[in-house]
PDB file of C-alpha atoms in Angstrom:
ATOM      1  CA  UNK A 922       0.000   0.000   0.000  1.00  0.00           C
ATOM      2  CA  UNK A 923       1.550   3.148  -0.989  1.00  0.00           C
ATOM      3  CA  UNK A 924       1.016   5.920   1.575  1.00  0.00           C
ATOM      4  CA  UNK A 925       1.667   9.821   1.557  1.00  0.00           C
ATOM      5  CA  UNK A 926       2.468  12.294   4.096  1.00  0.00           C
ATOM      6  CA  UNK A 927       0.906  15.267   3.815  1.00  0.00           C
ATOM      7  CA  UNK A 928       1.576  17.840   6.817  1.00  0.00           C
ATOM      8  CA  UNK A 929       1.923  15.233   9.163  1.00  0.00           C
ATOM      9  CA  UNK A 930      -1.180  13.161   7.887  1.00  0.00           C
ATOM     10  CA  UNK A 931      -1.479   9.827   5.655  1.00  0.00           C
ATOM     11  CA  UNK A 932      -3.168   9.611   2.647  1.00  0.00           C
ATOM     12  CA  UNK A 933      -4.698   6.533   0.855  1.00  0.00           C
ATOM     13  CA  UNK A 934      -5.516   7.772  -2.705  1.00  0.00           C
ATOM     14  CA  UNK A 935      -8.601   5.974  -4.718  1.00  0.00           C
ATOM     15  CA  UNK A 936      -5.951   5.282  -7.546  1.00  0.00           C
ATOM     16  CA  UNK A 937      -3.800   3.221  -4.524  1.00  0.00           C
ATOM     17  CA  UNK A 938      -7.188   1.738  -3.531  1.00  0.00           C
ATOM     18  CA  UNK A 939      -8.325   0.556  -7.062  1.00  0.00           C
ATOM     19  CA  UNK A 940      -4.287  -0.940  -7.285  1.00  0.00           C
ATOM     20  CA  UNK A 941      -4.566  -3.006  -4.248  1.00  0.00           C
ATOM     21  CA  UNK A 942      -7.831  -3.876  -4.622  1.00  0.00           C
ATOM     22  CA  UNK A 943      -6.957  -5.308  -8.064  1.00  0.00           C
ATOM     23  CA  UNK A 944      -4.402  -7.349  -6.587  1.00  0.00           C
ATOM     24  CA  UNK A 945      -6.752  -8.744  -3.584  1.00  0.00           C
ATOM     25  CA  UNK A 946      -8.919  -9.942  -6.675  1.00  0.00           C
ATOM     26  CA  UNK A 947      -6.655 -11.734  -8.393  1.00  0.00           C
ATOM     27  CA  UNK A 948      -4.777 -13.094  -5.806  1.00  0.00           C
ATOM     28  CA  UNK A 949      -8.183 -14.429  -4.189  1.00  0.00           C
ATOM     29  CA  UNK A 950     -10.018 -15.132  -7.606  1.00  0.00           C
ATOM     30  CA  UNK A 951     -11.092 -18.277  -6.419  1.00  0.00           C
ATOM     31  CA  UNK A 952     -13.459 -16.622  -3.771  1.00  0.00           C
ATOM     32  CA  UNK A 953     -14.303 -13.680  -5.769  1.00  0.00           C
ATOM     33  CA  UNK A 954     -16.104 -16.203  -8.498  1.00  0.00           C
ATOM     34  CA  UNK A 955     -18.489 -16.912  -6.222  1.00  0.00           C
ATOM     35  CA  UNK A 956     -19.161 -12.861  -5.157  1.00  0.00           C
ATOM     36  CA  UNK A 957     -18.900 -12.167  -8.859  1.00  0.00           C
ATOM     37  CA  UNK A 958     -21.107 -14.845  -9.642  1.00  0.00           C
ATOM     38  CA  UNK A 959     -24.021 -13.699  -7.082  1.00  0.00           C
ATOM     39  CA  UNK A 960     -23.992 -10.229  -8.627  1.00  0.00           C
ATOM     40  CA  UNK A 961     -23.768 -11.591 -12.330  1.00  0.00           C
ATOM     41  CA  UNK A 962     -27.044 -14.373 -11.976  1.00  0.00           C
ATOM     42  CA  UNK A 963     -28.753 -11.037 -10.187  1.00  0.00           C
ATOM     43  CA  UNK A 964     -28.258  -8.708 -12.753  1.00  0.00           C
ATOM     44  CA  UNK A 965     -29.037 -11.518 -15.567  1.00  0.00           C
ATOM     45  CA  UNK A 966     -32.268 -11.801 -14.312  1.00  0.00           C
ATOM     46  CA  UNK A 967     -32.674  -7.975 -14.441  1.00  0.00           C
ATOM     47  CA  UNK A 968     -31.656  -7.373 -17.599  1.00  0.00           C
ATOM     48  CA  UNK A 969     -33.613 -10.202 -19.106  1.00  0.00           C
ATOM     49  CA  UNK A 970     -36.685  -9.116 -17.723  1.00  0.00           C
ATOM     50  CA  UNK A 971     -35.970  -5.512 -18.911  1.00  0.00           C
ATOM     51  CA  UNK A 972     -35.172  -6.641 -22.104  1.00  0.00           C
ATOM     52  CA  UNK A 973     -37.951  -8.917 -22.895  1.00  0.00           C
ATOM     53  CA  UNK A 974     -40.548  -6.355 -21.558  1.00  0.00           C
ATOM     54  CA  UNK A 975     -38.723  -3.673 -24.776  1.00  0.00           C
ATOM     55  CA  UNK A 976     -38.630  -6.900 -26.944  1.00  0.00           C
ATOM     56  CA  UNK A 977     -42.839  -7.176 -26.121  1.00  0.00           C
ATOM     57  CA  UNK A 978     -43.866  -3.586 -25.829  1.00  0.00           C
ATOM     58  CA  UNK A 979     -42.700  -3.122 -29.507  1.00  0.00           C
ATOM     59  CA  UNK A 980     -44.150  -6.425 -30.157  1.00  0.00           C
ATOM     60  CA  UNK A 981     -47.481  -5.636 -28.544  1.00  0.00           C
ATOM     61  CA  UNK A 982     -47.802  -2.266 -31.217  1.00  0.00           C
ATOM     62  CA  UNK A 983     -47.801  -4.288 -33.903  1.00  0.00           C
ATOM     63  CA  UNK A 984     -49.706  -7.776 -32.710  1.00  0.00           C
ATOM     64  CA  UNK A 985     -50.964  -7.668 -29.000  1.00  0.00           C
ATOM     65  CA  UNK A 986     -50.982  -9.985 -26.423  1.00  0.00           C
ATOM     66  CA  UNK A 987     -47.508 -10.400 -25.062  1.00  0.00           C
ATOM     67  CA  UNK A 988     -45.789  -9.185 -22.165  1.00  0.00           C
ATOM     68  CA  UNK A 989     -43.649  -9.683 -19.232  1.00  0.00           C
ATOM     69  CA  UNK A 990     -46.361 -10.525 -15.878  1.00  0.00           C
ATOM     70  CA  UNK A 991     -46.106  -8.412 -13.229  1.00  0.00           C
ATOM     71  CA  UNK A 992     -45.060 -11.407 -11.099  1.00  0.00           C
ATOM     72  CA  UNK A 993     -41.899 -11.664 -12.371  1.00  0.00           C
ATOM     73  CA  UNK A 994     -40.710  -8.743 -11.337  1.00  0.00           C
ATOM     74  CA  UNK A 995     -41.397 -10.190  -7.617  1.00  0.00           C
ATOM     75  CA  UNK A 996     -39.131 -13.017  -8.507  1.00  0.00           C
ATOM     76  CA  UNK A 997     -36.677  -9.937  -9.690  1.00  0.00           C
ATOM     77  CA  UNK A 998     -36.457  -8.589  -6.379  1.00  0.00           C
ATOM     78  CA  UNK A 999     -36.404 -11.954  -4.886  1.00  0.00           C
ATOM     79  CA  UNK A1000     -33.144 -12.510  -6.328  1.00  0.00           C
ATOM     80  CA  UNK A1001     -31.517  -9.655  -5.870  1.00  0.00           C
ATOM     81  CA  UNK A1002     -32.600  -9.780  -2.439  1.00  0.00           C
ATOM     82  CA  UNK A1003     -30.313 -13.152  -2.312  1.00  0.00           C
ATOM     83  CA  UNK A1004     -27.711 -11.515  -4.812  1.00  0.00           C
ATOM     84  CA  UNK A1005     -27.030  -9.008  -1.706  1.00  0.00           C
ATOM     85  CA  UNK A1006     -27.143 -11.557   0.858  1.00  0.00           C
ATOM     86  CA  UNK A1007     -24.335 -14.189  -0.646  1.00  0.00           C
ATOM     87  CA  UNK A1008     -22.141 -10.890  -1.288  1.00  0.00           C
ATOM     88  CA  UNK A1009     -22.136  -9.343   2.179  1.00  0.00           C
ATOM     89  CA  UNK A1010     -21.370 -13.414   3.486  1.00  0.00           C
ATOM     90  CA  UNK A1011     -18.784 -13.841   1.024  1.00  0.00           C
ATOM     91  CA  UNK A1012     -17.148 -10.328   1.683  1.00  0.00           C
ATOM     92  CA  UNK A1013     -17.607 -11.557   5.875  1.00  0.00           C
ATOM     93  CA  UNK A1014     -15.528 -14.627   5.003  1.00  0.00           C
ATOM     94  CA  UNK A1015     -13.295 -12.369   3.323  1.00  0.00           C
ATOM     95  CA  UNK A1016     -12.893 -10.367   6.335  1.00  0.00           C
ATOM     96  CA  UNK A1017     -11.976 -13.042   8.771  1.00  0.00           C
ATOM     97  CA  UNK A1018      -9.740 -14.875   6.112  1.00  0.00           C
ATOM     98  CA  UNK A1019      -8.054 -11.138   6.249  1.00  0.00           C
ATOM     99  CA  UNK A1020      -7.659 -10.537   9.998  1.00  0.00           C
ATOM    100  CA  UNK A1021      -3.601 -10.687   9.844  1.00  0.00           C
ATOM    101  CA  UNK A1022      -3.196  -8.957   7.012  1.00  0.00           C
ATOM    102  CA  UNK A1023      -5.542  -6.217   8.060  1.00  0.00           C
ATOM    103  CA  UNK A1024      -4.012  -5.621  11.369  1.00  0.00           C
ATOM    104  CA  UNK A1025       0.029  -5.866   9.311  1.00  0.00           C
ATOM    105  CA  UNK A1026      -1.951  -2.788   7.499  1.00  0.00           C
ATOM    106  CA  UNK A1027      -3.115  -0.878  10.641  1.00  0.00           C
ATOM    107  CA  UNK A1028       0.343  -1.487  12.764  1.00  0.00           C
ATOM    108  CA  UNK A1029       1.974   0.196   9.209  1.00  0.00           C
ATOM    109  CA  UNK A1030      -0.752   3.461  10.012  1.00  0.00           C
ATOM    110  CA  UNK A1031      -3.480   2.800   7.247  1.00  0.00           C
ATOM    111  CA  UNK A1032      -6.416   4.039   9.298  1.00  0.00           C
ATOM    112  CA  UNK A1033      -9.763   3.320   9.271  1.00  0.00           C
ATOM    113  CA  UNK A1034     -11.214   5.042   6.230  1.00  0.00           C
ATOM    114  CA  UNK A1035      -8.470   3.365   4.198  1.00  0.00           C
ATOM    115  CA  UNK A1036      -9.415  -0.076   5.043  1.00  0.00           C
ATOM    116  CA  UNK A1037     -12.816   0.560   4.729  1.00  0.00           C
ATOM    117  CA  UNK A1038     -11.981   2.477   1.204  1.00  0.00           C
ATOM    118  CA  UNK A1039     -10.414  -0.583   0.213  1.00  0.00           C
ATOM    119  CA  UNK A1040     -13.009  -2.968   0.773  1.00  0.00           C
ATOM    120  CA  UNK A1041     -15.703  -1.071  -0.712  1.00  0.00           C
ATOM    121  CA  UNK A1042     -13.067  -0.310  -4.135  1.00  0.00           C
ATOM    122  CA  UNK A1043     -12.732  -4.420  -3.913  1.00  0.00           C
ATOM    123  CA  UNK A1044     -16.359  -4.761  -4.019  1.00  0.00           C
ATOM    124  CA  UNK A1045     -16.838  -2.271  -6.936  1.00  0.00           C
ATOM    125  CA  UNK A1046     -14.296  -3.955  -8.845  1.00  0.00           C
ATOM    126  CA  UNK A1047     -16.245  -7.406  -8.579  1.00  0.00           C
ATOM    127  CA  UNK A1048     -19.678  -5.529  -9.393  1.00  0.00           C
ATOM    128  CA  UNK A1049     -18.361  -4.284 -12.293  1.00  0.00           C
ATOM    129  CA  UNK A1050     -17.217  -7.827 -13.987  1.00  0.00           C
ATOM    130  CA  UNK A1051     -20.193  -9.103 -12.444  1.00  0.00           C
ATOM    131  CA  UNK A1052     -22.501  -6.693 -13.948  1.00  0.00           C
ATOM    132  CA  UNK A1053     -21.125  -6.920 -17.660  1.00  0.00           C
ATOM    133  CA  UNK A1054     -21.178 -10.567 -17.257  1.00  0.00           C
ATOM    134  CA  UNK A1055     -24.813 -10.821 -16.240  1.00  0.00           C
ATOM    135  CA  UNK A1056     -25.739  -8.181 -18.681  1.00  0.00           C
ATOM    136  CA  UNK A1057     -23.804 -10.417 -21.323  1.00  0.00           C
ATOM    137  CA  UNK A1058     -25.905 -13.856 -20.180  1.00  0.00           C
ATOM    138  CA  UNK A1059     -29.162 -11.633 -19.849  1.00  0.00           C
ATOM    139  CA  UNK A1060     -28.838 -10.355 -23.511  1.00  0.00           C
ATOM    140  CA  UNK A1061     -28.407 -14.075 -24.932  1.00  0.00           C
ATOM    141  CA  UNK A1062     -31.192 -15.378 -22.671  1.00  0.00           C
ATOM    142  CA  UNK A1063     -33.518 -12.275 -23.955  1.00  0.00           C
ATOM    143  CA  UNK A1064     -32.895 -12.699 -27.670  1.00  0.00           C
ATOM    144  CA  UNK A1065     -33.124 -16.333 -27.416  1.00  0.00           C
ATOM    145  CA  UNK A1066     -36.458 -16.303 -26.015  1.00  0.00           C
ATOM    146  CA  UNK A1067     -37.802 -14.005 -27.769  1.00  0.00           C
ATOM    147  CA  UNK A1068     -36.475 -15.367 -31.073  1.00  0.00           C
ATOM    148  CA  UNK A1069     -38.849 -18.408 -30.432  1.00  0.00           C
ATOM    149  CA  UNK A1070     -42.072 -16.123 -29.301  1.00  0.00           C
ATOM    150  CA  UNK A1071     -41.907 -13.397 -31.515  1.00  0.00           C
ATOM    151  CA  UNK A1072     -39.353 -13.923 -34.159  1.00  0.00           C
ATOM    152  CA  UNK A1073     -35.927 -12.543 -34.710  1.00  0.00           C
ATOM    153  CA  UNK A1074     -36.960  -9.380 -36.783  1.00  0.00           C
ATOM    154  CA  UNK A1075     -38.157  -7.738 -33.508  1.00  0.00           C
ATOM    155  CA  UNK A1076     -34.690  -7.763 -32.388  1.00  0.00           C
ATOM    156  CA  UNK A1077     -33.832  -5.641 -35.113  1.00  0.00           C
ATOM    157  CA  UNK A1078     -36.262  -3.006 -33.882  1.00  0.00           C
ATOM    158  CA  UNK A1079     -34.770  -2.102 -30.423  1.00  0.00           C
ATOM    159  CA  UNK A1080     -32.503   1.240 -30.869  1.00  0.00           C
ATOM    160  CA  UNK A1081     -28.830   0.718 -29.817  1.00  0.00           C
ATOM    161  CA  UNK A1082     -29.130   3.555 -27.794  1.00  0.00           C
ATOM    162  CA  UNK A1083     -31.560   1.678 -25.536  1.00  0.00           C
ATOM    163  CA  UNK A1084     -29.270  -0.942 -24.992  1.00  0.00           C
ATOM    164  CA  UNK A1085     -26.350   0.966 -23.988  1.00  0.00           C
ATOM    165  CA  UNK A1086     -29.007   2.736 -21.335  1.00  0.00           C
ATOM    166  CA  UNK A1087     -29.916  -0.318 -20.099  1.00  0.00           C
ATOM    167  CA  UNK A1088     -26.324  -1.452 -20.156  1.00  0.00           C
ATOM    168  CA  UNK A1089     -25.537   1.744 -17.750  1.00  0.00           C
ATOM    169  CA  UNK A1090     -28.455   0.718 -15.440  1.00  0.00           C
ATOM    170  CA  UNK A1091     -27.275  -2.651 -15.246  1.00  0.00           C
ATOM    171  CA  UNK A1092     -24.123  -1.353 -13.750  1.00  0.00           C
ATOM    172  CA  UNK A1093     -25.123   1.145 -11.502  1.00  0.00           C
ATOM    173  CA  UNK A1094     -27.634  -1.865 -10.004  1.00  0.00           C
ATOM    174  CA  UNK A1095     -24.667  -3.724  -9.767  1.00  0.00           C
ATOM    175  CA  UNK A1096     -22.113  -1.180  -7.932  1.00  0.00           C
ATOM    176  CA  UNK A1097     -25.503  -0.104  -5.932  1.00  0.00           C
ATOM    177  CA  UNK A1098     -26.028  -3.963  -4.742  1.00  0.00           C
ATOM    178  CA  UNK A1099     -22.591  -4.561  -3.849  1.00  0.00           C
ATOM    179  CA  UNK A1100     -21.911  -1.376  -2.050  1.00  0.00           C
ATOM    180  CA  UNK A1101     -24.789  -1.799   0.077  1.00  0.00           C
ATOM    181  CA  UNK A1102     -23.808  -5.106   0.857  1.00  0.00           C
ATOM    182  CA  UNK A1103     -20.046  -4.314   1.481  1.00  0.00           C
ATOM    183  CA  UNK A1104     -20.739  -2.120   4.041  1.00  0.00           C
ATOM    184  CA  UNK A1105     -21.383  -4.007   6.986  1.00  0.00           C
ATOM    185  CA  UNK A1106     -18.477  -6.398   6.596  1.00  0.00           C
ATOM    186  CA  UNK A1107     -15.796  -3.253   5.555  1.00  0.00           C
ATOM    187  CA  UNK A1108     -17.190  -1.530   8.810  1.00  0.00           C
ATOM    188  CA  UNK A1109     -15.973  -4.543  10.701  1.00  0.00           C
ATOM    189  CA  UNK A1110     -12.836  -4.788   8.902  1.00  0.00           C
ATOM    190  CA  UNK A1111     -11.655  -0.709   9.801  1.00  0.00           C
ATOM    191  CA  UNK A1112     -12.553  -1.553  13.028  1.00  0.00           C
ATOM    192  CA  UNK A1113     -10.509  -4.339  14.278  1.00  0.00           C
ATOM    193  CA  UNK A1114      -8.073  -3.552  16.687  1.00  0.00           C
ATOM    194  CA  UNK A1115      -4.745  -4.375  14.893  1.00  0.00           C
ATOM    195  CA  UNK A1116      -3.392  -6.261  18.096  1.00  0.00           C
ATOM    196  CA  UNK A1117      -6.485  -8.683  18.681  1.00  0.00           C
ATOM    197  CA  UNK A1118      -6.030  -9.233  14.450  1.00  0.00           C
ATOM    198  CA  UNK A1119      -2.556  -9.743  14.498  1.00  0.00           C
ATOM    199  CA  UNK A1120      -2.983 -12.365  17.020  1.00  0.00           C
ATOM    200  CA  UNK A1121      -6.217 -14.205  15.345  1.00  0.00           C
ATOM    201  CA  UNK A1122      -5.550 -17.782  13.475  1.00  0.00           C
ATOM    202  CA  UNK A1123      -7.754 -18.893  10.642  1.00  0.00           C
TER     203      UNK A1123
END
């Protein structure tokens, strides 16, 4: 972690943040599948409910009759009610997996804020691969369907620019989710006294 005095005080940039948090990823990929995987199967479901309900609606112009039920959506925030549950366990795991490392950090002088920064740029980081990823699967799943209900040449009819909005909301749901479930466990990381983590086995 690269630090910086500044009038007597230490600084822990977001650039530093995103660097380290980049390398807690990879060097922990194996356990950041399954975060990455809880966001992406969330946002899948999203998008391929928002999609198929722009694939209809231009469908339903022309011929009537189709649409997404309202009971879906239920489902929708049934799983992203899950999606937010398996990331703040996983990130907990995380946490206690990272007692002895997080206390090296504090005994060094990173202070609260920047272990809590750090966990919440990790968690970012994993919504963001998770989010294009489930926007990716949702976008097959939506065109596939709909190929066999309505026929490919509605496909053709959606304007790119509604995609790429979509695309953006997809994300933000996904940086939203996993920030509001990072917070708990990166308020339990800053505040670990570096002795009692220093001392704590796995």
């Amino acid at each position: 972690m690269r630090r910086k005095r500044e009038v007597g005080r230490i600084t822990f940039s977001l650039i530093d943040a995103f660097r380290l948090g980049y390398d807690n990823v990879k060097r922990r990929f194996n356990r950041a599948v399954f975060s990455m995987a809880a966001i992406a199967l969330g946002i899948a479901f999203f998008s391929t409910l928002s999609l198929m309900d722009a694939f209809f609606s231009i469908y339903t112009q022309a011929e009537g009759g189709v649409r997404v039920e309202s009971y879906q959506y239920w489902l929708l925030f049934v799983s992203l009610a899950v999606c937010v549950i398996s990331i703040t366990n996983s990130m907990l795991i995380a946490v206690y997996e990272r007692y002895r490392e997080i206390g090296t950090m504090k005994c060094l002088g990173a202070l609260d804020q920047h272990v809590l920064k750090l966990f919440l740029v990790e968690s970012i980081i994993l919504a963001l691969l998770g989010g294009s990823l489930g926007f990716g699967i949702g976008l097959a799943s939506s065109v596939i369907s709909v190929m066999f209900s309505t026929g490919f040449n509605i496909i053709l009819k959606i304007p790119p620019e509604s995609l790429l909005a979509l695309f953006g909301e997809t994300i933000f749901l996904s940086v939203a989710l996993s920030t509001v479930a990072t917070i708990y466990p990166a308020y339990r990381a800053a505040k670990l006294d570096p002795v009692e983590a220093l001392r704590y086995e796995v």
